C-alpha positions in Angstrom: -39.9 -37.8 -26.1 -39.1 -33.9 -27.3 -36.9 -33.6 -29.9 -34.9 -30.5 -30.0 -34.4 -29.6 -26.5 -31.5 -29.6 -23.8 -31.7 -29.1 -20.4 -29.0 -27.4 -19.5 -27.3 -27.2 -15.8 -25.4 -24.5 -15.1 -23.0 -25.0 -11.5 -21.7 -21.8 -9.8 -17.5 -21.8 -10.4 -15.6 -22.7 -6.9 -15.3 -20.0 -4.5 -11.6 -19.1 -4.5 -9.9 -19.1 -1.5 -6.8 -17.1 -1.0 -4.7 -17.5 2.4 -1.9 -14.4 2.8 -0.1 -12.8 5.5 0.2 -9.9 3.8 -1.1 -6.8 4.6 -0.3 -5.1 1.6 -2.9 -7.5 -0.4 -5.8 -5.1 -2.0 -4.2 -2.0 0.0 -4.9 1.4 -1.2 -4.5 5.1 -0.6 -6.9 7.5 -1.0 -6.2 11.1 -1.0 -8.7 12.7 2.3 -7.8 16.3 2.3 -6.1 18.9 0.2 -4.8 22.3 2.0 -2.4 24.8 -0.2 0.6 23.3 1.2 0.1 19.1 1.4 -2.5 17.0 2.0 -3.8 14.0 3.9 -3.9 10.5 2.8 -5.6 7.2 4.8 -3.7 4.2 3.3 -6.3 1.3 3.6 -4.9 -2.2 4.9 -7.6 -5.2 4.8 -5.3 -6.6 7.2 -3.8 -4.8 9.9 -0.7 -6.8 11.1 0.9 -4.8 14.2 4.6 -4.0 13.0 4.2 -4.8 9.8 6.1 -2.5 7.8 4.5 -0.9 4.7 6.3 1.6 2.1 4.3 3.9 0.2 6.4 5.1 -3.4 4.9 8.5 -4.3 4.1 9.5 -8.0 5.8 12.4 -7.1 9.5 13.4 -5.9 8.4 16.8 -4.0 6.3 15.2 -0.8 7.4 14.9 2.3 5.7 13.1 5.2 5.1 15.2 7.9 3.0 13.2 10.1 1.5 10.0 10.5 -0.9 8.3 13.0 -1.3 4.6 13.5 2.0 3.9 12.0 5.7 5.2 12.2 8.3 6.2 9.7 11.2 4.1 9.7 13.3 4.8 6.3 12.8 7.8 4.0 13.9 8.3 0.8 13.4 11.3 -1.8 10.0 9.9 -3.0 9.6 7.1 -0.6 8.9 6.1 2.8 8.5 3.1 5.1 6.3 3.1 7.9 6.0 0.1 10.6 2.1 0.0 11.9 1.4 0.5 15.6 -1.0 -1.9 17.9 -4.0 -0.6 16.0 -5.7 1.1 13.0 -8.1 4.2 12.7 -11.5 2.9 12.5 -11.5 2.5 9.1 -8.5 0.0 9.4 -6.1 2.6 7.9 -3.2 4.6 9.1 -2.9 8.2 7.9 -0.6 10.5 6.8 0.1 14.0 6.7 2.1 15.7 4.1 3.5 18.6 2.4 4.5 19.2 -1.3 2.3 18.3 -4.4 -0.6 15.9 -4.1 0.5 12.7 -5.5 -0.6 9.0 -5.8 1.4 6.5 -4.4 2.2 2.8 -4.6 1.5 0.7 -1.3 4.1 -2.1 -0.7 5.1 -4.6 1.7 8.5 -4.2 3.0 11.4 -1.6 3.4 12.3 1.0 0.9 14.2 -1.6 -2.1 18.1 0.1 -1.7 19.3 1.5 -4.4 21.7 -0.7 -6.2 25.1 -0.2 -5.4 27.7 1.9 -7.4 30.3 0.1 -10.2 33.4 -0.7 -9.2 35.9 1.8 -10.3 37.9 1.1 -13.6 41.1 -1.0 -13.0 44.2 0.8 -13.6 47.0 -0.5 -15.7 
């Protein structure tokens, strides 16, 4: 018999498993190329989802998308824009885009541009 000691078992913690259909989930954009006027971004998906549309909300008011590959604009706003991906990604499994104005960060999203909401109703005259 020893006095004074413990064996102690230590078990690895479950392996979580997450099931999503989103595309969005762990997305990023990283910032490939900066020229005087714009620059060049490749927005990562881990999951490319033909036609899945993806909205990127920019730091920044002053870009403007110029271009994209692997995916299509579909809603614009002043610092916002929605783009639906094509049949397939670069080979990185990103799209790109090409734009001009200030380089900025951006938010990736699921989903169309949120609308703005709507006015108040004008005052009631009496």
């Amino acid at each position: 018999r020893r006095e004074g000691h413990a064996r102690v078992v230590a078990l690895a913690p479950p392996t979580p498993r997450i099931v999503c259909d989103s595309a969005c989930l762990g997305a990023y954009i990283s910032i490939t190329k900066v020229f005087s006027k714009g620059f060049t971004a490749s927005v990562l998906l881990p999951a490319w989802q033909k036609d899945e549309v993806v909205t990127l909300e920019w730091e920044a008011a002053e870009v403007k998308v110029d271009r994209a590959y692997h995916a299509k604009v579909v809603a614009t706003t002043a610092n916002a824009q929605s783009f639906q991906l094509e049949s397939h990604p670069d080979g990185k499994g990103a799209f790109i885009v090409a734009a001009s104005g200030a380089v900025a960060n951006a938010s990736v999203m699921c989903g169309l541009l949120r609308s703005p909401p709507p006015p108040p109703p004008p005052p009631l005259l009496v």
